[in-house]
Amino acid sequence: MAGSWAFAMLGGSVWGAALQLQQAVLWNAWVYAASLPVAVVVMGWSCRPSSVLRRGSGKGLLAVALVCGAMAGAGQAGWRAAIHAGGALDPALEGRDLQVTGVVSEMPQRGEAATRFRLEVESARWAGTGASADAPPAVPERIALGWYAENTGLWGRSSEERTPSTSTVGAPHAGERWRLTVRLKAPHGNLNPHGFDSELWMWEQGVQANGYVRSGARDAAPVRVGITWLHPIERAREAVRDAVFERVPDRGQAGVIAALVTGDQGAIDRAGWDVFRATGVAHLMSISGLHVTMFAWLAAHIVGLLWRRSSRLMLWLPAQQAALAGGVLLATFYALFSGWGVPSQRTVWMLATVALLRLAGRRWPWPHVWLLTAAVVVALDPWALMQAGFWLSFVAVGVLFATDLAAPGAVKRGIRAQVWQLLREQWVITLAITPLSLLLFQQVSLVGLPANAIAIPWVTLVVTPLAMLGVAVAPLWDLAAWAVHALAVLLQWGAGLPHATLSMAAPPGWMAACGVAGGVLLAMPLPWSLRTLGLPLLLPVLLWQAPRPAAGEFELLAADIGQGNAVLVRTATHSLLYDAGPRYSLESDAGHRVLVPLLRAQGERLDMLLLSHRDADHTGGAAAVLAMQPQAALLSSIEPTHPLRSLRPGAVCEAGQQWTWDGVHFEVLHPLVSDYRAGVKSNAISCVLRIGNGRATALLVGDIERDQERVLVQRNAALAADVLLVPHHGSKSSSSELLLDAVQPRIALVQAGYRNRFGHPAAEVVARYEARGTRVVDSVRCGAALWRSTRAGDVDCERERSARYWQHALP
């Protein structure tokens, strides 16, 4: 019975933490802190010998244990969250120049345009002369900074904000103390359906402000104060990573080696990750449980051999126990050295649990070990429950345990039997987590099974050992690079096969859970008459299609992409994307980061990509979208020599173009053919699109300005629309009274970046809309905005629909 109580409490603690993560607003810290002693008192009272619950059947006591565990799990997660929230950046400090002194706490990430690093702040004061008399500002203890290079080509940074290359004063390294002039803002990320929650990621990392280093002519120059003995593991990780890149000339091969040794997944370029995901082997390119387990086995073997050489040590502790303890300790160090990710944590705690049970002469049932490991990981990091890696890792291990394939008794003798067992394990995991992968990533690899059959032994037995041994013997990295190259050739061939990946719309959570259960049932060693019962649970996931508007209706989804435009227009059977968002840096754009995952989650096949004009905040993600949507036609106002035209020849926007999809009428209102010959700037030839069904109308206008607005009103007698995409993101040069009086929108959608340097939307422009009774919905406060023609006066905001306490709340 005691084991059942423990199992219920462990499960309850995970469940309680999961429930706490659903809160939109945090309670007071004392409420969470009080839940733990209350749970202890209640559980102690229930376990008394005279307790009615204990003298009964025991089901009541199990229920109490479950509730008490939930109280403890929710309490500790909420208390930690409340404490962390208390250190948030004061809004009054945003956008002001500060001089901070601190220590680089993690190895910096160096890209072509910037060096990014974390700084543990030791002191802060106001930058500039005459500010020392003021009270020092209260800056969060942990901040994320970007040190931008000059001439990066980033449209979003003015020349005075660009900083000289770090080479002029030396690049920052882990453990160094620096004095820097910085400009900070609260962590505020994009929020889209099924998208990456960067605010949660920064919350989990303990980062409460981000910003950039300033070193212009009027700013104090960055100064390296000195080298400290802090963060020795990060210093070692950085040294090894840099040594790999110095030794291996090919950046792609060096990135894989660095990722396998140090856990730096950012070392692998985007093209490499695309190939690994398409072939289903991405899990091997980061420090996984398989790598930690292999390291533990090797370390235990070496410790045992060395231990047996000393009779004194053998008398003090048997070699078998010493090897077990040594293997776990060295595996823990390796996991710490590799970044301490969730898969590494899960493996370390599971190895430690098994080792302690063996040293104590006990054997727990596998569900207890599995759940204890999950409870420990969640107790240390409650927000791991929101990570895809957590669920994939624990579901895969749980399935192996449940099917008795991971138990010692399941290990077969002989090479043929072990190969067969390896294939069965891979097949079982594939069946079980395919529905979960569709829920989390909306994509699975159809070549994943054969690719993993080759990649798992090759990476585990060849690449990883060579990469790790190269730390001591650098020439071995050359052999590791050759091994990576050989694997890359095979994977690139597999990724290039037709239909190498299957993309589907994200199913509802309950359907994905049923699909996982169906996959597990099919993989269980049961009679086929029982296994086939998993098909009814699995098929709905594979056949799921996202709901679409009814015939004659349409909807707009204004994606949260920062400073730029990207609006998805959907009818019953057709889809159009108006603009493709900005380019964030040389390595990142809205296409890869937001639009491709969004389109995949929605199950979209675009009929048309319409690019209003050539500016990078409207075309930055177009290449990624076109690569994902080869069937989409391109309509734009960009010039024939633009690089995008080489990717997809397309038509030119001209006023008068019109078509009808599913009873919804589309019409291009601007520009005229003569506008292209006038040699005007790109904003002036923005494609203006009107969409209507006779009951509701939407107007998408790009970056047109006052002159184009006047011409548009003069040429069109009826411009009235229910929803208007605010011209030029709310710039003072647009949204004239003439246009607003003609359109009379009920909803005005603004797509702009948080604290963007342009000040969009301008306060006077917002006031102009509000004076006419128009509801202004901006992406900073709303996130992704969904408007439907069936409810023309309403907008659904993603930040309201999926509100969580870690999301940035604007004052």
Coordinates of C-alpha atoms in Angstrom, one line a residue, residues 18-496:
A18 CA 0.7 21.0 -15.0
L19 CA -2.5 22.6 -13.6
Q20 CA -0.5 25.5 -12.2
L21 CA 1.0 26.1 -15.6
Q22 CA -2.5 26.8 -17.0
Q23 CA -3.0 29.9 -14.8
A24 CA -3.4 33.2 -16.6
V25 CA -2.5 35.2 -13.5
L26 CA -0.3 34.3 -10.5
W27 CA -1.6 34.3 -6.9
N28 CA 0.3 35.8 -4.0
A29 CA 3.4 33.8 -3.2
W30 CA 2.2 33.0 0.3
V31 CA -0.8 31.1 -1.1
Y32 CA 1.5 28.8 -3.0
A33 CA 4.0 28.5 0.0
A34 CA 1.1 27.5 2.3
S35 CA 0.0 24.6 0.1
L36 CA 3.1 22.4 0.9
P37 CA 2.7 22.3 4.7
V38 CA -1.1 21.9 4.3
A39 CA -0.5 18.9 2.0
V40 CA 1.9 17.4 4.6
V41 CA -0.5 17.9 7.5
V42 CA -3.4 16.4 5.5
M43 CA -1.4 13.4 4.4
G44 CA -0.1 12.8 7.9
W45 CA -3.5 13.0 9.4
S46 CA -4.9 10.6 6.8
C47 CA -2.1 8.1 7.4
R48 CA -2.8 7.8 11.1
P49 CA -3.5 4.2 12.2
S50 CA -6.9 5.4 13.5
S51 CA -7.8 7.1 10.3
V52 CA -11.0 6.0 8.7
L53 CA -9.3 6.3 5.3
R54 CA -6.5 3.9 6.3
R55 CA -8.9 1.4 7.9
G56 CA -11.0 1.4 4.8
S57 CA -10.3 -0.1 1.4
G58 CA -7.5 2.3 0.7
K59 CA -9.0 4.0 -2.3
G60 CA -9.9 7.1 -0.2
L61 CA -6.3 7.3 1.0
L62 CA -5.0 7.0 -2.6
A63 CA -7.3 9.9 -3.6
V64 CA -6.0 12.0 -0.7
A65 CA -2.4 11.2 -1.7
L66 CA -3.2 12.2 -5.3
V67 CA -4.7 15.5 -4.1
C68 CA -1.9 16.2 -1.6
G69 CA 0.7 15.5 -4.3
A70 CA -1.1 17.9 -6.6
M71 CA -1.1 20.6 -3.9
A72 CA 2.6 20.2 -3.3
G73 CA 3.4 20.2 -7.1
A74 CA 1.3 23.2 -7.8
G75 CA 2.5 25.0 -4.7
Q76 CA 6.2 24.7 -5.4
A77 CA 5.8 25.6 -9.1
G78 CA 3.6 28.6 -8.2
W79 CA 5.9 29.8 -5.4
R80 CA 8.9 29.8 -7.7
A81 CA 7.0 31.6 -10.4
A82 CA 5.8 34.3 -8.0
I83 CA 9.4 34.8 -6.8
H84 CA 10.7 35.0 -10.3
A85 CA 8.0 37.4 -11.4
G86 CA 9.0 39.8 -8.6
G87 CA 12.3 40.5 -10.4
A88 CA 10.8 41.7 -13.6
L89 CA 12.2 44.7 -15.4
D90 CA 10.7 48.0 -14.4
P91 CA 8.8 49.4 -17.4
A92 CA 10.4 52.8 -16.7
L93 CA 13.8 51.5 -17.6
E94 CA 12.8 50.2 -21.0
G95 CA 14.5 52.1 -23.8
R96 CA 16.9 54.1 -21.5
D97 CA 20.6 53.9 -21.7
L98 CA 22.1 52.0 -18.7
Q99 CA 25.7 51.1 -17.8
V100 CA 25.9 47.6 -16.3
T101 CA 28.7 45.6 -15.0
G102 CA 28.4 41.8 -14.9
V103 CA 29.8 38.4 -15.8
V104 CA 29.1 36.5 -19.0
S105 CA 27.3 33.5 -17.6
E106 CA 27.0 31.3 -20.7
M107 CA 29.1 30.7 -23.8
P108 CA 28.2 33.4 -26.3
Q109 CA 26.5 32.5 -29.6
R110 CA 28.3 34.1 -32.5
G111 CA 26.6 34.7 -35.8
E112 CA 27.3 36.7 -38.9
A113 CA 25.4 39.7 -37.7
A114 CA 25.7 39.6 -33.9
T115 CA 27.2 38.0 -30.8
R116 CA 24.5 37.1 -28.3
F117 CA 25.3 36.3 -24.7
R118 CA 23.8 36.2 -21.1
L119 CA 25.0 38.6 -18.5
E120 CA 24.7 38.2 -14.7
V121 CA 24.4 41.8 -13.6
E122 CA 26.4 42.8 -10.6
S123 CA 25.8 46.5 -10.6
A124 CA 24.0 49.1 -12.7
R125 CA 23.9 52.9 -13.0
W126 CA 22.5 55.4 -15.4
A127 CA 24.6 56.0 -18.5
G128 CA 25.9 59.5 -19.4
T129 CA 27.3 62.4 -17.4
G130 CA 25.3 63.9 -14.6
A131 CA 23.3 60.7 -13.9
S132 CA 25.5 59.4 -11.0
A133 CA 23.6 61.6 -8.5
D134 CA 20.3 59.7 -9.3
A135 CA 19.4 56.5 -7.4
P136 CA 20.8 53.5 -9.3
P137 CA 18.3 51.6 -11.4
A138 CA 17.1 48.2 -10.3
V139 CA 18.1 45.9 -13.2
P140 CA 17.2 42.2 -13.2
E141 CA 20.0 39.8 -12.2
R142 CA 20.0 37.9 -15.6
I143 CA 19.7 39.6 -19.0
A144 CA 20.2 38.6 -22.6
L145 CA 22.2 40.9 -24.8
G146 CA 23.0 41.2 -28.5
W147 CA 26.2 42.9 -29.7
Y148 CA 25.6 43.8 -33.3
A149 CA 28.2 44.1 -36.0
E150 CA 28.3 47.1 -38.3
N151 CA 26.9 46.9 -41.8
T152 CA 24.7 43.9 -41.0
G153 CA 22.0 44.8 -43.4
L154 CA 19.4 44.7 -40.7
W155 CA 16.7 47.1 -41.8
G156 CA 15.4 47.5 -38.2
R157 CA 18.4 49.2 -36.8
S158 CA 19.4 52.8 -37.5
S159 CA 23.0 53.6 -38.1
E160 CA 23.4 55.3 -34.7
E161 CA 22.2 52.1 -33.0
R162 CA 24.5 49.8 -34.8
T163 CA 27.6 49.0 -32.9
P164 CA 31.1 48.4 -34.2
S165 CA 32.3 44.9 -34.5
T166 CA 33.3 43.2 -31.3
S167 CA 36.7 42.7 -32.8
T168 CA 37.6 46.3 -32.0
V169 CA 37.6 45.5 -28.2
G170 CA 37.6 41.7 -28.3
A171 CA 34.7 39.3 -28.2
P172 CA 33.1 38.4 -24.8
H173 CA 33.8 35.0 -23.4
A174 CA 32.1 33.0 -20.6
G175 CA 33.4 33.9 -17.1
E176 CA 34.6 37.4 -18.2
R177 CA 33.5 40.6 -16.4
W178 CA 32.4 43.4 -18.6
R179 CA 31.2 47.0 -18.2
L180 CA 28.7 47.8 -21.0
T181 CA 26.3 50.5 -22.0
V182 CA 23.0 48.8 -22.8
R183 CA 19.4 49.5 -23.7
L184 CA 16.9 47.0 -22.3
K185 CA 13.3 46.0 -22.7
A186 CA 11.1 43.3 -21.2
P187 CA 11.0 39.9 -22.9
H188 CA 8.2 40.2 -25.4
G189 CA 7.9 37.5 -28.1
N190 CA 5.6 36.7 -30.9
L191 CA 2.5 34.6 -30.0
N192 CA 0.8 32.5 -32.7
P193 CA -1.3 29.4 -32.7
H194 CA 0.9 26.3 -32.3
G195 CA 3.9 28.6 -32.4
F196 CA 7.1 28.8 -30.3
D197 CA 6.6 30.6 -27.1
S198 CA 9.8 32.6 -26.7
E199 CA 8.5 34.3 -23.6
L200 CA 8.1 31.0 -21.8
W201 CA 11.6 29.9 -23.0
M202 CA 13.1 33.1 -21.6
W203 CA 11.1 32.7 -18.3
E204 CA 12.4 29.1 -18.0
Q205 CA 16.0 30.4 -18.6
G206 CA 15.6 33.0 -15.9
V207 CA 16.1 35.9 -18.3
Q208 CA 13.9 38.9 -17.3
A209 CA 15.2 41.5 -19.8
N210 CA 16.9 41.6 -23.2
G211 CA 18.5 44.3 -25.2
Y212 CA 21.6 45.3 -27.1
V213 CA 25.0 46.8 -26.4
R214 CA 25.5 50.4 -27.4
S215 CA 29.0 51.8 -28.3
G216 CA 28.3 54.7 -30.5
A217 CA 30.3 58.0 -30.5
R218 CA 28.3 59.3 -27.6
D219 CA 28.4 56.0 -25.6
A220 CA 31.1 54.8 -23.2
A221 CA 33.1 52.1 -24.9
P222 CA 32.6 48.5 -23.7
V223 CA 35.3 47.5 -21.3
R224 CA 36.5 44.0 -20.3
V225 CA 37.1 44.5 -16.6
G226 CA 38.7 41.1 -16.1
I227 CA 38.5 37.4 -16.1
T228 CA 36.8 35.6 -13.2
W229 CA 36.7 32.0 -11.9
L230 CA 32.9 32.0 -12.2
H231 CA 31.1 29.6 -14.6
P232 CA 34.1 27.2 -15.2
I233 CA 31.9 24.6 -17.0
E234 CA 30.7 27.2 -19.5
R235 CA 34.3 28.4 -20.1
A236 CA 35.3 24.8 -20.8
R237 CA 32.3 24.3 -23.1
E238 CA 33.2 27.4 -25.0
A239 CA 36.8 26.5 -25.3
V240 CA 35.9 23.0 -26.7
R241 CA 33.4 24.4 -29.1
D242 CA 35.8 27.0 -30.5
A243 CA 38.5 24.4 -30.8
V244 CA 36.2 22.2 -32.9
F245 CA 35.5 25.0 -35.3
E246 CA 39.2 25.9 -35.5
R247 CA 40.1 22.2 -36.2
V248 CA 37.3 21.3 -38.7
P249 CA 37.1 23.6 -41.7
D250 CA 33.6 22.6 -42.8
R251 CA 31.1 24.6 -40.7
G252 CA 28.3 22.1 -41.1
Q253 CA 30.5 19.2 -39.9
A254 CA 32.0 21.2 -37.1
G255 CA 28.5 22.3 -35.9
V256 CA 27.4 18.7 -35.5
I257 CA 30.6 17.7 -33.6
A258 CA 30.2 20.7 -31.3
A259 CA 26.6 20.0 -30.7
L260 CA 27.3 16.3 -29.7
V261 CA 30.2 17.3 -27.4
T262 CA 29.0 20.5 -25.8
G263 CA 25.2 20.4 -26.4
D264 CA 25.3 23.7 -28.4
Q265 CA 22.5 23.1 -30.8
G266 CA 23.0 26.6 -32.2
A267 CA 26.2 25.4 -33.7
I268 CA 24.2 23.5 -36.4
D269 CA 23.1 25.7 -39.2
R270 CA 19.5 26.0 -40.3
A271 CA 20.0 23.9 -43.5
G272 CA 21.5 21.1 -41.4
W273 CA 18.5 21.1 -39.1
D274 CA 16.1 21.0 -42.1
V275 CA 17.8 17.8 -43.3
F276 CA 17.8 16.2 -39.8
R277 CA 14.1 16.9 -39.2
A278 CA 13.1 15.7 -42.7
T279 CA 14.8 12.4 -42.0
G280 CA 13.6 12.1 -38.4
V281 CA 17.1 12.0 -36.8
A282 CA 17.1 15.4 -35.2
H283 CA 17.0 13.8 -31.8
L284 CA 20.5 12.3 -32.4
M285 CA 22.0 15.7 -33.1
S286 CA 21.5 17.0 -29.6
I287 CA 22.6 15.5 -26.3
S288 CA 20.0 12.8 -25.8
G289 CA 19.3 10.1 -23.2
L290 CA 21.0 7.7 -25.5
H291 CA 24.3 9.6 -25.5
V292 CA 24.2 10.1 -21.7
T293 CA 23.5 6.4 -21.2
M294 CA 26.3 5.3 -23.5
F295 CA 28.7 7.7 -21.6
A296 CA 27.6 6.3 -18.3
W297 CA 28.2 2.7 -19.5
L298 CA 31.6 3.6 -20.8
A299 CA 32.5 5.5 -17.6
A300 CA 31.3 2.7 -15.4
H301 CA 33.4 0.2 -17.3
I302 CA 36.6 2.3 -17.0
V303 CA 36.0 3.1 -13.3
G304 CA 35.5 -0.7 -12.6
L305 CA 38.7 -1.6 -14.4
L306 CA 40.7 1.0 -12.5
W307 CA 39.0 0.2 -9.2
R308 CA 40.0 -3.5 -9.4
R309 CA 43.7 -2.5 -9.6
S310 CA 43.6 -1.5 -5.9
S311 CA 43.0 -4.2 -3.3
R312 CA 42.5 -1.5 -0.6
L313 CA 39.7 0.1 -2.6
M314 CA 38.2 -3.3 -3.3
L315 CA 38.0 -4.0 0.5
W316 CA 36.5 -0.6 1.1
L317 CA 33.8 -0.8 -1.6
P318 CA 33.1 -3.6 -4.2
A319 CA 34.2 -2.8 -7.7
Q320 CA 30.7 -3.3 -9.1
Q321 CA 29.2 -0.7 -6.7
A322 CA 32.1 1.7 -7.3
A323 CA 31.6 1.3 -11.1
L324 CA 27.9 2.0 -10.7
A325 CA 28.4 5.1 -8.6
G326 CA 31.3 6.4 -10.8
G327 CA 29.3 5.9 -14.0
V328 CA 26.4 7.9 -12.7
L329 CA 28.6 10.7 -11.3
L330 CA 30.6 11.0 -14.6
A331 CA 27.4 10.9 -16.6
T332 CA 26.0 13.7 -14.5
F333 CA 29.1 15.8 -15.2
Y334 CA 28.8 15.1 -18.9
A335 CA 25.1 16.2 -18.8
L336 CA 26.1 19.4 -17.1
F337 CA 28.9 20.0 -19.6
S338 CA 26.4 19.5 -22.4
G339 CA 24.0 22.1 -21.2
W340 CA 21.7 20.1 -18.8
G341 CA 18.8 19.7 -21.2
V342 CA 15.6 17.9 -20.4
P343 CA 16.6 14.6 -22.0
S344 CA 19.9 14.7 -20.1
Q345 CA 18.1 15.5 -16.9
R346 CA 15.6 12.7 -17.4
T347 CA 18.4 10.2 -18.1
V348 CA 20.6 11.3 -15.1
W349 CA 17.7 11.0 -12.7
M350 CA 16.7 7.7 -14.0
L351 CA 20.2 6.4 -13.8
A352 CA 20.6 7.7 -10.3
T353 CA 17.3 6.1 -9.2
V354 CA 18.3 2.7 -10.6
A355 CA 21.8 3.0 -9.1
L356 CA 20.4 3.9 -5.6
L357 CA 17.9 1.1 -5.7
R358 CA 20.6 -1.4 -6.7
L359 CA 23.0 -0.1 -4.0
A360 CA 20.2 -0.4 -1.5
G361 CA 19.3 -3.9 -2.7
R362 CA 15.8 -2.9 -3.8
R363 CA 13.9 -3.2 -7.1
W364 CA 11.0 -0.9 -7.8
P365 CA 8.4 -1.6 -10.5
W366 CA 9.2 0.3 -13.7
P367 CA 6.2 2.7 -13.4
H368 CA 7.5 3.9 -10.1
V369 CA 11.0 4.6 -11.5
W370 CA 9.5 6.2 -14.6
L371 CA 7.2 8.5 -12.6
L372 CA 9.7 9.3 -9.9
T373 CA 12.1 10.5 -12.6
A374 CA 9.4 12.7 -14.2
A375 CA 8.4 14.1 -10.8
V376 CA 12.0 15.0 -10.0
V377 CA 12.5 16.8 -13.4
V378 CA 9.2 18.7 -12.9
A379 CA 10.1 19.6 -9.4
L380 CA 13.4 21.1 -10.5
D381 CA 12.0 22.7 -13.7
P382 CA 8.1 22.8 -13.8
W383 CA 8.1 24.6 -17.1
A384 CA 9.7 21.6 -18.7
L385 CA 6.2 20.3 -19.0
M386 CA 5.7 22.8 -21.8
Q387 CA 8.6 21.5 -23.8
A388 CA 8.1 19.1 -26.7
G389 CA 11.3 17.3 -25.7
F390 CA 9.9 16.4 -22.2
W391 CA 6.9 14.6 -23.7
L392 CA 8.8 12.9 -26.5
S393 CA 11.5 11.7 -24.1
F394 CA 9.2 10.4 -21.4
V395 CA 6.6 8.9 -23.7
A396 CA 9.3 7.0 -25.6
V397 CA 10.9 5.6 -22.4
G398 CA 7.5 4.7 -20.9
V399 CA 6.5 2.9 -24.1
L400 CA 9.7 0.8 -24.0
F401 CA 9.2 0.0 -20.4
A402 CA 5.5 -0.9 -21.0
T403 CA 6.3 -3.2 -23.9
D404 CA 9.1 -5.0 -21.8
L405 CA 11.6 -4.1 -24.5
A406 CA 13.7 -2.0 -22.1
A407 CA 13.7 -4.5 -19.3
P408 CA 16.9 -6.5 -18.7
G409 CA 15.1 -9.7 -19.5
A410 CA 14.3 -8.5 -23.0
V411 CA 17.9 -8.4 -24.0
K412 CA 18.7 -11.2 -26.5
R413 CA 21.9 -13.0 -27.1
G414 CA 23.5 -13.0 -30.5
I415 CA 24.0 -10.3 -33.1
R416 CA 20.9 -11.2 -35.1
A417 CA 18.7 -11.1 -32.0
Q418 CA 20.1 -7.8 -30.9
V419 CA 19.6 -6.2 -34.3
W420 CA 16.0 -7.5 -34.4
Q421 CA 15.4 -6.1 -30.9
L422 CA 16.9 -2.7 -32.0
L423 CA 14.5 -2.6 -35.0
R424 CA 11.5 -3.6 -32.8
E425 CA 12.4 -0.8 -30.3
Q426 CA 12.6 1.7 -33.1
W427 CA 9.3 0.5 -34.6
V428 CA 7.6 0.6 -31.2
I429 CA 8.7 4.2 -30.5
T430 CA 7.8 5.3 -34.1
L431 CA 4.2 3.9 -33.6
A432 CA 3.8 5.4 -30.2
I433 CA 5.1 9.0 -30.8
T434 CA 4.0 9.6 -34.3
P435 CA 0.6 11.1 -33.2
L436 CA 2.5 13.0 -30.5
S437 CA 4.9 14.4 -33.1
L438 CA 2.0 15.5 -35.3
L439 CA 0.6 17.3 -32.3
L440 CA 3.9 19.0 -31.4
F441 CA 5.5 19.6 -34.8
Q442 CA 2.7 18.9 -37.3
Q443 CA 5.3 16.9 -39.3
V444 CA 6.7 13.4 -39.3
S445 CA 9.4 11.7 -41.4
L446 CA 8.3 8.9 -43.6
V447 CA 11.9 7.9 -44.1
G448 CA 12.6 8.1 -40.3
L449 CA 12.6 4.4 -39.6
P450 CA 15.3 3.4 -42.1
A451 CA 17.2 6.6 -41.5
N452 CA 17.3 6.0 -37.7
A453 CA 18.2 2.3 -38.3
I454 CA 21.4 3.6 -39.9
A455 CA 21.9 6.8 -38.0
I456 CA 21.4 5.6 -34.5
P457 CA 24.3 3.0 -34.4
W458 CA 26.5 5.3 -36.6
V459 CA 26.1 8.4 -34.4
T460 CA 26.1 6.4 -31.2
L461 CA 29.0 4.1 -31.9
V462 CA 31.1 6.1 -34.3
V463 CA 30.5 9.8 -34.4
T464 CA 29.8 10.5 -30.7
P465 CA 32.8 8.5 -29.3
L466 CA 35.2 10.1 -31.9
A467 CA 33.7 13.6 -31.1
M468 CA 34.1 13.1 -27.3
L469 CA 37.6 11.5 -27.5
G470 CA 38.7 14.4 -29.7
V471 CA 38.6 16.6 -26.6
A472 CA 41.8 14.8 -25.5
V473 CA 43.1 13.9 -29.0
A474 CA 42.2 16.6 -31.5
P475 CA 43.0 14.7 -34.7
L476 CA 40.1 12.4 -33.9
W477 CA 37.8 15.3 -34.8
D478 CA 39.0 14.9 -38.3
L479 CA 37.7 11.3 -38.3
A480 CA 34.5 12.5 -36.7
A481 CA 34.1 15.1 -39.5
W482 CA 34.5 12.4 -42.1
A483 CA 31.9 10.2 -40.3
V484 CA 29.5 13.2 -40.2
H485 CA 30.0 13.8 -43.9
A486 CA 29.3 10.2 -44.8
L487 CA 26.0 10.3 -42.8
A488 CA 25.1 13.8 -44.2
V489 CA 25.4 12.5 -47.8
L490 CA 23.0 9.6 -47.0
L491 CA 20.5 11.9 -45.1
Q492 CA 20.5 14.5 -47.8
W493 CA 19.6 11.8 -50.3
G494 CA 16.8 10.6 -48.0
A495 CA 15.5 14.1 -47.4
G496 CA 15.4 14.7 -51.2

